[in-house]
Amino acid sequence: MIKRIIAAAALTLAATSLTSGAMAAEGGSVDAKTGGAAERVGTAAVSPTVSPAAEKTFHRGGGLQNYNCPSSRLCVDVWDPTQDTYKVFQFYKCQTHSLRAFYSTYTPEIENDQTSGTVTRFKNSSGTTIKTSTAKHGERGINWDPVYYIDVC
């Protein structure tokens, strides 16, 4: 009798674990408008990355706000839910970078301090330019949702 109770309890626990795992695998959403209060529902958080790697990457509480992007650089920030803060990417080399896990926060996310007149292109999944940034300009917002690539220079 006790063996049956233990077996039933074990089955119940296993079924609960499977159901929880299935819910986590279904994915979730991000309410990026709230910045730090945004929570991913049902999935593990993923840190934003670029490939090839940026010249410099670091975390900063205010992102690009009150940050001076170094001369001849393009700086972008994006919310990093794994660190509960902004991740800043600093680009120098002229090349195309693919983006992963970039979510919009609707706050200043681009600062273009490259050589005056240099154009950076932001491209969608098919490689079509959907936004440009001509240096030099201060902080500006961008909706990262349709952006898959940054073509620096």
PDB file of N, CA, C and O in Angstrom, residues 74-142:
ATOM      1  N   LEU A  74      30.515  54.055 -33.210  1.00  0.00           N
ATOM      2  CA  LEU A  74      29.063  53.952 -33.164  1.00  0.00           C
ATOM      3  C   LEU A  74      28.754  53.187 -31.896  1.00  0.00           C
ATOM      4  O   LEU A  74      29.305  52.102 -31.670  1.00  0.00           O
ATOM      5  N   CYS A  75      27.916  53.736 -31.044  1.00  0.00           N
ATOM      6  CA  CYS A  75      27.522  53.064 -29.803  1.00  0.00           C
ATOM      7  C   CYS A  75      26.022  52.785 -29.844  1.00  0.00           C
ATOM      8  O   CYS A  75      25.240  53.647 -30.261  1.00  0.00           O
ATOM      9  N   VAL A  76      25.631  51.594 -29.433  1.00  0.00           N
ATOM     10  CA  VAL A  76      24.218  51.241 -29.319  1.00  0.00           C
ATOM     11  C   VAL A  76      24.009  50.566 -27.975  1.00  0.00           C
ATOM     12  O   VAL A  76      24.926  49.956 -27.425  1.00  0.00           O
ATOM     13  N   ASP A  77      22.806  50.703 -27.434  1.00  0.00           N
ATOM     14  CA  ASP A  77      22.486  49.974 -26.211  1.00  0.00           C
ATOM     15  C   ASP A  77      21.198  49.211 -26.392  1.00  0.00           C
ATOM     16  O   ASP A  77      20.387  49.522 -27.257  1.00  0.00           O
ATOM     17  N   VAL A  78      21.046  48.178 -25.588  1.00  0.00           N
ATOM     18  CA  VAL A  78      19.865  47.330 -25.621  1.00  0.00           C
ATOM     19  C   VAL A  78      19.702  46.729 -24.228  1.00  0.00           C
ATOM     20  O   VAL A  78      20.679  46.530 -23.507  1.00  0.00           O
ATOM     21  N   TRP A  79      18.471  46.485 -23.839  1.00  0.00           N
ATOM     22  CA  TRP A  79      18.194  45.911 -22.523  1.00  0.00           C
ATOM     23  C   TRP A  79      18.682  44.472 -22.477  1.00  0.00           C
ATOM     24  O   TRP A  79      18.442  43.674 -23.389  1.00  0.00           O
ATOM     25  N   ASP A  80      19.396  44.113 -21.418  1.00  0.00           N
ATOM     26  CA  ASP A  80      19.880  42.749 -21.210  1.00  0.00           C
ATOM     27  C   ASP A  80      19.132  42.156 -20.013  1.00  0.00           C
ATOM     28  O   ASP A  80      19.447  42.464 -18.862  1.00  0.00           O
ATOM     29  N   PRO A  81      18.121  41.323 -20.259  1.00  0.00           N
ATOM     30  CA  PRO A  81      17.329  40.777 -19.158  1.00  0.00           C
ATOM     31  C   PRO A  81      18.123  39.828 -18.254  1.00  0.00           C
ATOM     32  O   PRO A  81      17.729  39.597 -17.125  1.00  0.00           O
ATOM     33  N   THR A  82      19.239  39.306 -18.726  1.00  0.00           N
ATOM     34  CA  THR A  82      20.032  38.405 -17.889  1.00  0.00           C
ATOM     35  C   THR A  82      20.806  39.158 -16.823  1.00  0.00           C
ATOM     36  O   THR A  82      21.204  38.578 -15.817  1.00  0.00           O
ATOM     37  N   GLN A  83      21.044  40.456 -17.038  1.00  0.00           N
ATOM     38  CA  GLN A  83      21.791  41.273 -16.083  1.00  0.00           C
ATOM     39  C   GLN A  83      20.917  42.353 -15.445  1.00  0.00           C
ATOM     40  O   GLN A  83      21.369  43.097 -14.589  1.00  0.00           O
ATOM     41  N   ASP A  84      19.671  42.490 -15.942  1.00  0.00           N
ATOM     42  CA  ASP A  84      18.734  43.501 -15.456  1.00  0.00           C
ATOM     43  C   ASP A  84      19.327  44.912 -15.589  1.00  0.00           C
ATOM     44  O   ASP A  84      19.198  45.739 -14.693  1.00  0.00           O
ATOM     45  N   THR A  85      19.991  45.148 -16.703  1.00  0.00           N
ATOM     46  CA  THR A  85      20.589  46.451 -17.003  1.00  0.00           C
ATOM     47  C   THR A  85      20.821  46.538 -18.514  1.00  0.00           C
ATOM     48  O   THR A  85      20.534  45.592 -19.241  1.00  0.00           O
ATOM     49  N   TYR A  86      21.337  47.667 -18.975  1.00  0.00           N
ATOM     50  CA  TYR A  86      21.601  47.842 -20.399  1.00  0.00           C
ATOM     51  C   TYR A  86      22.961  47.275 -20.783  1.00  0.00           C
ATOM     52  O   TYR A  86      23.926  47.374 -20.030  1.00  0.00           O
ATOM     53  N   LYS A  87      23.013  46.711 -21.982  1.00  0.00           N
ATOM     54  CA  LYS A  87      24.273  46.243 -22.553  1.00  0.00           C
ATOM     55  C   LYS A  87      24.635  47.229 -23.664  1.00  0.00           C
ATOM     56  O   LYS A  87      23.819  47.525 -24.533  1.00  0.00           O
ATOM     57  N   VAL A  88      25.850  47.764 -23.615  1.00  0.00           N
ATOM     58  CA  VAL A  88      26.312  48.742 -24.586  1.00  0.00           C
ATOM     59  C   VAL A  88      27.310  48.068 -25.518  1.00  0.00           C
ATOM     60  O   VAL A  88      28.221  47.373 -25.062  1.00  0.00           O
ATOM     61  N   PHE A  89      27.126  48.290 -26.812  1.00  0.00           N
ATOM     62  CA  PHE A  89      28.035  47.782 -27.832  1.00  0.00           C
ATOM     63  C   PHE A  89      28.701  48.979 -28.494  1.00  0.00           C
ATOM     64  O   PHE A  89      28.026  49.925 -28.901  1.00  0.00           O
ATOM     65  N   GLN A  90      30.004  48.924 -28.604  1.00  0.00           N
ATOM     66  CA  GLN A  90      30.769  50.009 -29.214  1.00  0.00           C
ATOM     67  C   GLN A  90      31.434  49.441 -30.477  1.00  0.00           C
ATOM     68  O   GLN A  90      32.182  48.466 -30.408  1.00  0.00           O
ATOM     69  N   PHE A  91      31.138  50.061 -31.637  1.00  0.00           N
ATOM     70  CA  PHE A  91      31.656  49.589 -32.920  1.00  0.00           C
ATOM     71  C   PHE A  91      32.654  50.586 -33.492  1.00  0.00           C
ATOM     72  O   PHE A  91      32.445  51.791 -33.414  1.00  0.00           O
ATOM     73  N   TYR A  92      33.703  50.068 -34.105  1.00  0.00           N
ATOM     74  CA  TYR A  92      34.691  50.918 -34.752  1.00  0.00           C
ATOM     75  C   TYR A  92      34.941  50.469 -36.191  1.00  0.00           C
ATOM     76  O   TYR A  92      34.944  51.265 -37.107  1.00  0.00           O
ATOM     77  N   LYS A  93      35.122  49.168 -36.371  1.00  0.00           N
ATOM     78  CA  LYS A  93      35.446  48.596 -37.670  1.00  0.00           C
ATOM     79  C   LYS A  93      34.262  48.651 -38.626  1.00  0.00           C
ATOM     80  O   LYS A  93      33.117  48.418 -38.217  1.00  0.00           O
ATOM     81  N   CYS A  94      34.546  48.932 -39.899  1.00  0.00           N
ATOM     82  CA  CYS A  94      33.500  48.916 -40.924  1.00  0.00           C
ATOM     83  C   CYS A  94      33.183  47.473 -41.299  1.00  0.00           C
ATOM     84  O   CYS A  94      33.990  46.806 -41.951  1.00  0.00           O
ATOM     85  N   GLN A  95      32.052  46.968 -40.835  1.00  0.00           N
ATOM     86  CA  GLN A  95      31.597  45.624 -41.175  1.00  0.00           C
ATOM     87  C   GLN A  95      30.141  45.460 -40.767  1.00  0.00           C
ATOM     88  O   GLN A  95      29.594  46.271 -40.030  1.00  0.00           O
ATOM     89  N   THR A  96      29.531  44.402 -41.263  1.00  0.00           N
ATOM     90  CA  THR A  96      28.131  44.118 -40.947  1.00  0.00           C
ATOM     91  C   THR A  96      28.078  43.138 -39.776  1.00  0.00           C
ATOM     92  O   THR A  96      28.776  42.125 -39.766  1.00  0.00           O
ATOM     93  N   HIS A  97      27.236  43.471 -38.802  1.00  0.00           N
ATOM     94  CA  HIS A  97      27.062  42.643 -37.602  1.00  0.00           C
ATOM     95  C   HIS A  97      25.630  42.120 -37.570  1.00  0.00           C
ATOM     96  O   HIS A  97      24.687  42.876 -37.777  1.00  0.00           O
ATOM     97  N   SER A  98      25.465  40.828 -37.280  1.00  0.00           N
ATOM     98  CA  SER A  98      24.118  40.284 -37.082  1.00  0.00           C
ATOM     99  C   SER A  98      23.771  40.398 -35.600  1.00  0.00           C
ATOM    100  O   SER A  98      24.634  40.285 -34.739  1.00  0.00           O
ATOM    101  N   LEU A  99      22.503  40.647 -35.329  1.00  0.00           N
ATOM    102  CA  LEU A  99      22.029  40.875 -33.963  1.00  0.00           C
ATOM    103  C   LEU A  99      21.247  39.664 -33.470  1.00  0.00           C
ATOM    104  O   LEU A  99      20.538  39.020 -34.225  1.00  0.00           O
ATOM    105  N   ARG A 100      21.360  39.420 -32.180  1.00  0.00           N
ATOM    106  CA  ARG A 100      20.585  38.349 -31.546  1.00  0.00           C
ATOM    107  C   ARG A 100      20.026  38.866 -30.223  1.00  0.00           C
ATOM    108  O   ARG A 100      20.753  39.440 -29.418  1.00  0.00           O
ATOM    109  N   ALA A 101      18.745  38.672 -30.019  1.00  0.00           N
ATOM    110  CA  ALA A 101      18.055  39.011 -28.769  1.00  0.00           C
ATOM    111  C   ALA A 101      18.082  40.508 -28.465  1.00  0.00           C
ATOM    112  O   ALA A 101      18.239  40.913 -27.323  1.00  0.00           O
ATOM    113  N   PHE A 102      17.896  41.336 -29.484  1.00  0.00           N
ATOM    114  CA  PHE A 102      17.789  42.781 -29.284  1.00  0.00           C
ATOM    115  C   PHE A 102      16.315  43.132 -29.134  1.00  0.00           C
ATOM    116  O   PHE A 102      15.519  42.863 -30.031  1.00  0.00           O
ATOM    117  N   TYR A 103      15.949  43.727 -27.983  1.00  0.00           N
ATOM    118  CA  TYR A 103      14.566  44.105 -27.706  1.00  0.00           C
ATOM    119  C   TYR A 103      14.496  45.608 -27.474  1.00  0.00           C
ATOM    120  O   TYR A 103      15.329  46.173 -26.777  1.00  0.00           O
ATOM    121  N   SER A 104      13.497  46.233 -28.059  1.00  0.00           N
ATOM    122  CA  SER A 104      13.374  47.688 -27.938  1.00  0.00           C
ATOM    123  C   SER A 104      12.938  48.116 -26.551  1.00  0.00           C
ATOM    124  O   SER A 104      12.143  47.442 -25.900  1.00  0.00           O
ATOM    125  N   THR A 105      13.484  49.249 -26.116  1.00  0.00           N
ATOM    126  CA  THR A 105      13.097  49.835 -24.835  1.00  0.00           C
ATOM    127  C   THR A 105      12.557  51.243 -25.022  1.00  0.00           C
ATOM    128  O   THR A 105      12.131  51.864 -24.078  1.00  0.00           O
ATOM    129  N   TYR A 106      12.592  51.757 -26.239  1.00  0.00           N
ATOM    130  CA  TYR A 106      12.055  53.075 -26.570  1.00  0.00           C
ATOM    131  C   TYR A 106      12.751  54.203 -25.815  1.00  0.00           C
ATOM    132  O   TYR A 106      12.163  55.201 -25.493  1.00  0.00           O
ATOM    133  N   THR A 107      14.019  53.995 -25.501  1.00  0.00           N
ATOM    134  CA  THR A 107      14.848  55.050 -24.912  1.00  0.00           C
ATOM    135  C   THR A 107      16.021  55.251 -25.867  1.00  0.00           C
ATOM    136  O   THR A 107      16.217  54.437 -26.766  1.00  0.00           O
ATOM    137  N   PRO A 108      16.835  56.293 -25.696  1.00  0.00           N
ATOM    138  CA  PRO A 108      17.963  56.479 -26.622  1.00  0.00           C
ATOM    139  C   PRO A 108      18.809  55.211 -26.703  1.00  0.00           C
ATOM    140  O   PRO A 108      19.222  54.659 -25.690  1.00  0.00           O
ATOM    141  N   GLU A 109      19.013  54.741 -27.916  1.00  0.00           N
ATOM    142  CA  GLU A 109      19.692  53.476 -28.116  1.00  0.00           C
ATOM    143  C   GLU A 109      20.825  53.545 -29.144  1.00  0.00           C
ATOM    144  O   GLU A 109      21.505  52.566 -29.354  1.00  0.00           O
ATOM    145  N   ILE A 110      21.020  54.688 -29.786  1.00  0.00           N
ATOM    146  CA  ILE A 110      22.082  54.848 -30.776  1.00  0.00           C
ATOM    147  C   ILE A 110      22.784  56.173 -30.521  1.00  0.00           C
ATOM    148  O   ILE A 110      22.124  57.188 -30.299  1.00  0.00           O
ATOM    149  N   GLU A 111      24.097  56.160 -30.558  1.00  0.00           N
ATOM    150  CA  GLU A 111      24.862  57.400 -30.585  1.00  0.00           C
ATOM    151  C   GLU A 111      25.935  57.211 -31.653  1.00  0.00           C
ATOM    152  O   GLU A 111      26.782  56.318 -31.542  1.00  0.00           O
ATOM    153  N   ASN A 112      25.876  58.030 -32.699  1.00  0.00           N
ATOM    154  CA  ASN A 112      26.792  57.895 -33.821  1.00  0.00           C
ATOM    155  C   ASN A 112      27.842  58.989 -33.758  1.00  0.00           C
ATOM    156  O   ASN A 112      27.591  60.132 -34.120  1.00  0.00           O
ATOM    157  N   ASP A 113      29.023  58.646 -33.288  1.00  0.00           N
ATOM    158  CA  ASP A 113      30.122  59.602 -33.171  1.00  0.00           C
ATOM    159  C   ASP A 113      31.253  59.220 -34.135  1.00  0.00           C
ATOM    160  O   ASP A 113      32.414  59.499 -33.882  1.00  0.00           O
ATOM    161  N   GLN A 114      30.874  58.552 -35.246  1.00  0.00           N
ATOM    162  CA  GLN A 114      31.859  58.193 -36.253  1.00  0.00           C
ATOM    163  C   GLN A 114      32.337  59.456 -36.966  1.00  0.00           C
ATOM    164  O   GLN A 114      31.857  60.562 -36.706  1.00  0.00           O
ATOM    165  N   THR A 115      33.238  59.294 -37.908  1.00  0.00           N
ATOM    166  CA  THR A 115      33.718  60.421 -38.701  1.00  0.00           C
ATOM    167  C   THR A 115      32.526  61.074 -39.376  1.00  0.00           C
ATOM    168  O   THR A 115      31.652  60.392 -39.922  1.00  0.00           O
ATOM    169  N   SER A 116      32.468  62.393 -39.328  1.00  0.00           N
ATOM    170  CA  SER A 116      31.347  63.148 -39.869  1.00  0.00           C
ATOM    171  C   SER A 116      30.989  62.697 -41.284  1.00  0.00           C
ATOM    172  O   SER A 116      31.863  62.548 -42.133  1.00  0.00           O
ATOM    173  N   GLY A 117      29.705  62.416 -41.495  1.00  0.00           N
ATOM    174  CA  GLY A 117      29.204  61.993 -42.799  1.00  0.00           C
ATOM    175  C   GLY A 117      29.142  60.482 -42.992  1.00  0.00           C
ATOM    176  O   GLY A 117      28.527  60.003 -43.937  1.00  0.00           O
ATOM    177  N   THR A 118      29.753  59.714 -42.103  1.00  0.00           N
ATOM    178  CA  THR A 118      29.721  58.254 -42.205  1.00  0.00           C
ATOM    179  C   THR A 118      28.291  57.771 -41.962  1.00  0.00           C
ATOM    180  O   THR A 118      27.628  58.214 -41.033  1.00  0.00           O
ATOM    181  N   VAL A 119      27.833  56.852 -42.806  1.00  0.00           N
ATOM    182  CA  VAL A 119      26.455  56.351 -42.716  1.00  0.00           C
ATOM    183  C   VAL A 119      26.449  54.910 -42.212  1.00  0.00           C
ATOM    184  O   VAL A 119      27.111  54.049 -42.785  1.00  0.00           O
ATOM    185  N   THR A 120      25.695  54.665 -41.148  1.00  0.00           N
ATOM    186  CA  THR A 120      25.451  53.315 -40.648  1.00  0.00           C
ATOM    187  C   THR A 120      24.054  52.924 -41.100  1.00  0.00           C
ATOM    188  O   THR A 120      23.123  53.723 -41.031  1.00  0.00           O
ATOM    189  N   ARG A 121      23.922  51.679 -41.548  1.00  0.00           N
ATOM    190  CA  ARG A 121      22.626  51.190 -42.034  1.00  0.00           C
ATOM    191  C   ARG A 121      22.111  50.085 -41.106  1.00  0.00           C
ATOM    192  O   ARG A 121      22.865  49.192 -40.716  1.00  0.00           O
ATOM    193  N   PHE A 122      20.829  50.155 -40.800  1.00  0.00           N
ATOM    194  CA  PHE A 122      20.162  49.156 -39.989  1.00  0.00           C
ATOM    195  C   PHE A 122      19.246  48.384 -40.931  1.00  0.00           C
ATOM    196  O   PHE A 122      18.414  48.980 -41.618  1.00  0.00           O
ATOM    197  N   LYS A 123      19.411  47.056 -40.965  1.00  0.00           N
ATOM    198  CA  LYS A 123      18.738  46.247 -41.988  1.00  0.00           C
ATOM    199  C   LYS A 123      17.816  45.198 -41.368  1.00  0.00           C
ATOM    200  O   LYS A 123      18.060  44.716 -40.268  1.00  0.00           O
ATOM    201  N   ASN A 124      16.785  44.843 -42.142  1.00  0.00           N
ATOM    202  CA  ASN A 124      15.835  43.826 -41.686  1.00  0.00           C
ATOM    203  C   ASN A 124      16.351  42.427 -42.024  1.00  0.00           C
ATOM    204  O   ASN A 124      17.474  42.262 -42.512  1.00  0.00           O
ATOM    205  N   SER A 125      15.523  41.415 -41.824  1.00  0.00           N
ATOM    206  CA  SER A 125      15.942  40.025 -42.007  1.00  0.00           C
ATOM    207  C   SER A 125      16.341  39.698 -43.441  1.00  0.00           C
ATOM    208  O   SER A 125      17.135  38.788 -43.666  1.00  0.00           O
ATOM    209  N   SER A 126      15.811  40.435 -44.409  1.00  0.00           N
ATOM    210  CA  SER A 126      16.176  40.173 -45.808  1.00  0.00           C
ATOM    211  C   SER A 126      17.344  41.042 -46.278  1.00  0.00           C
ATOM    212  O   SER A 126      17.733  40.987 -47.435  1.00  0.00           O
ATOM    213  N   GLY A 127      17.908  41.860 -45.358  1.00  0.00           N
ATOM    214  CA  GLY A 127      19.063  42.685 -45.709  1.00  0.00           C
ATOM    215  C   GLY A 127      18.715  44.047 -46.294  1.00  0.00           C
ATOM    216  O   GLY A 127      19.597  44.779 -46.730  1.00  0.00           O
ATOM    217  N   THR A 128      17.436  44.401 -46.284  1.00  0.00           N
ATOM    218  CA  THR A 128      16.992  45.698 -46.794  1.00  0.00           C
ATOM    219  C   THR A 128      17.195  46.762 -45.722  1.00  0.00           C
ATOM    220  O   THR A 128      16.829  46.559 -44.565  1.00  0.00           O
ATOM    221  N   THR A 129      17.766  47.902 -46.114  1.00  0.00           N
ATOM    222  CA  THR A 129      17.981  49.005 -45.175  1.00  0.00           C
ATOM    223  C   THR A 129      16.634  49.588 -44.764  1.00  0.00           C
ATOM    224  O   THR A 129      15.830  49.976 -45.613  1.00  0.00           O
ATOM    225  N   ILE A 130      16.398  49.664 -43.454  1.00  0.00           N
ATOM    226  CA  ILE A 130      15.136  50.211 -42.949  1.00  0.00           C
ATOM    227  C   ILE A 130      15.352  51.504 -42.164  1.00  0.00           C
ATOM    228  O   ILE A 130      14.402  52.219 -41.863  1.00  0.00           O
ATOM    229  N   LYS A 131      16.617  51.790 -41.808  1.00  0.00           N
ATOM    230  CA  LYS A 131      16.942  53.031 -41.098  1.00  0.00           C
ATOM    231  C   LYS A 131      18.422  53.312 -41.325  1.00  0.00           C
ATOM    232  O   LYS A 131      19.227  52.389 -41.441  1.00  0.00           O
ATOM    233  N   THR A 132      18.752  54.598 -41.405  1.00  0.00           N
ATOM    234  CA  THR A 132      20.155  54.989 -41.505  1.00  0.00           C
ATOM    235  C   THR A 132      20.476  55.981 -40.394  1.00  0.00           C
ATOM    236  O   THR A 132      19.585  56.619 -39.841  1.00  0.00           O
ATOM    237  N   SER A 133      21.760  56.080 -40.098  1.00  0.00           N
ATOM    238  CA  SER A 133      22.244  57.039 -39.114  1.00  0.00           C
ATOM    239  C   SER A 133      23.513  57.664 -39.695  1.00  0.00           C
ATOM    240  O   SER A 133      24.490  56.961 -39.945  1.00  0.00           O
ATOM    241  N   THR A 134      23.457  58.978 -39.917  1.00  0.00           N
ATOM    242  CA  THR A 134      24.616  59.681 -40.460  1.00  0.00           C
ATOM    243  C   THR A 134      25.342  60.395 -39.324  1.00  0.00           C
ATOM    244  O   THR A 134      24.744  61.155 -38.575  1.00  0.00           O
ATOM    245  N   ALA A 135      26.649  60.144 -39.218  1.00  0.00           N
ATOM    246  CA  ALA A 135      27.449  60.762 -38.148  1.00  0.00           C
ATOM    247  C   ALA A 135      27.611  62.250 -38.432  1.00  0.00           C
ATOM    248  O   ALA A 135      27.607  62.667 -39.577  1.00  0.00           O
ATOM    249  N   LYS A 136      27.724  63.042 -37.490  1.00  0.00           N
ATOM    250  CA  LYS A 136      27.707  62.869 -36.067  1.00  0.00           C
ATOM    251  C   LYS A 136      26.345  63.279 -35.528  1.00  0.00           C
ATOM    252  O   LYS A 136      25.826  64.306 -35.902  1.00  0.00           O
ATOM    253  N   HIS A 137      25.822  62.513 -34.655  1.00  0.00           N
ATOM    254  CA  HIS A 137      24.594  62.895 -33.939  1.00  0.00           C
ATOM    255  C   HIS A 137      24.598  62.249 -32.571  1.00  0.00           C
ATOM    256  O   HIS A 137      25.264  61.251 -32.328  1.00  0.00           O
ATOM    257  N   GLY A 138      23.863  62.851 -31.676  1.00  0.00           N
ATOM    258  CA  GLY A 138      23.775  62.359 -30.306  1.00  0.00           C
ATOM    259  C   GLY A 138      22.819  61.191 -30.199  1.00  0.00           C
ATOM    260  O   GLY A 138      22.536  60.500 -31.167  1.00  0.00           O
ATOM    261  N   GLU A 139      22.302  60.993 -29.018  1.00  0.00           N
ATOM    262  CA  GLU A 139      21.441  59.853 -28.725  1.00  0.00           C
ATOM    263  C   GLU A 139      20.144  59.912 -29.523  1.00  0.00           C
ATOM    264  O   GLU A 139      19.521  60.958 -29.622  1.00  0.00           O
ATOM    265  N   ARG A 140      19.751  58.766 -30.054  1.00  0.00           N
ATOM    266  CA  ARG A 140      18.485  58.640 -30.777  1.00  0.00           C
ATOM    267  C   ARG A 140      17.899  57.268 -30.498  1.00  0.00           C
ATOM    268  O   ARG A 140      18.623  56.313 -30.259  1.00  0.00           O
ATOM    269  N   GLY A 141      16.598  57.187 -30.581  1.00  0.00           N
ATOM    270  CA  GLY A 141      15.927  55.910 -30.357  1.00  0.00           C
ATOM    271  C   GLY A 141      15.819  55.098 -31.631  1.00  0.00           C
ATOM    272  O   GLY A 141      15.937  55.620 -32.735  1.00  0.00           O
ATOM    273  N   ILE A 142      15.604  53.819 -31.465  1.00  0.00           N
ATOM    274  CA  ILE A 142      15.383  52.910 -32.593  1.00  0.00           C
ATOM    275  C   ILE A 142      14.505  51.762 -32.104  1.00  0.00           C
ATOM    276  O   ILE A 142      14.584  51.368 -30.945  1.00  0.00           O
TER     277      ILE A 142
END
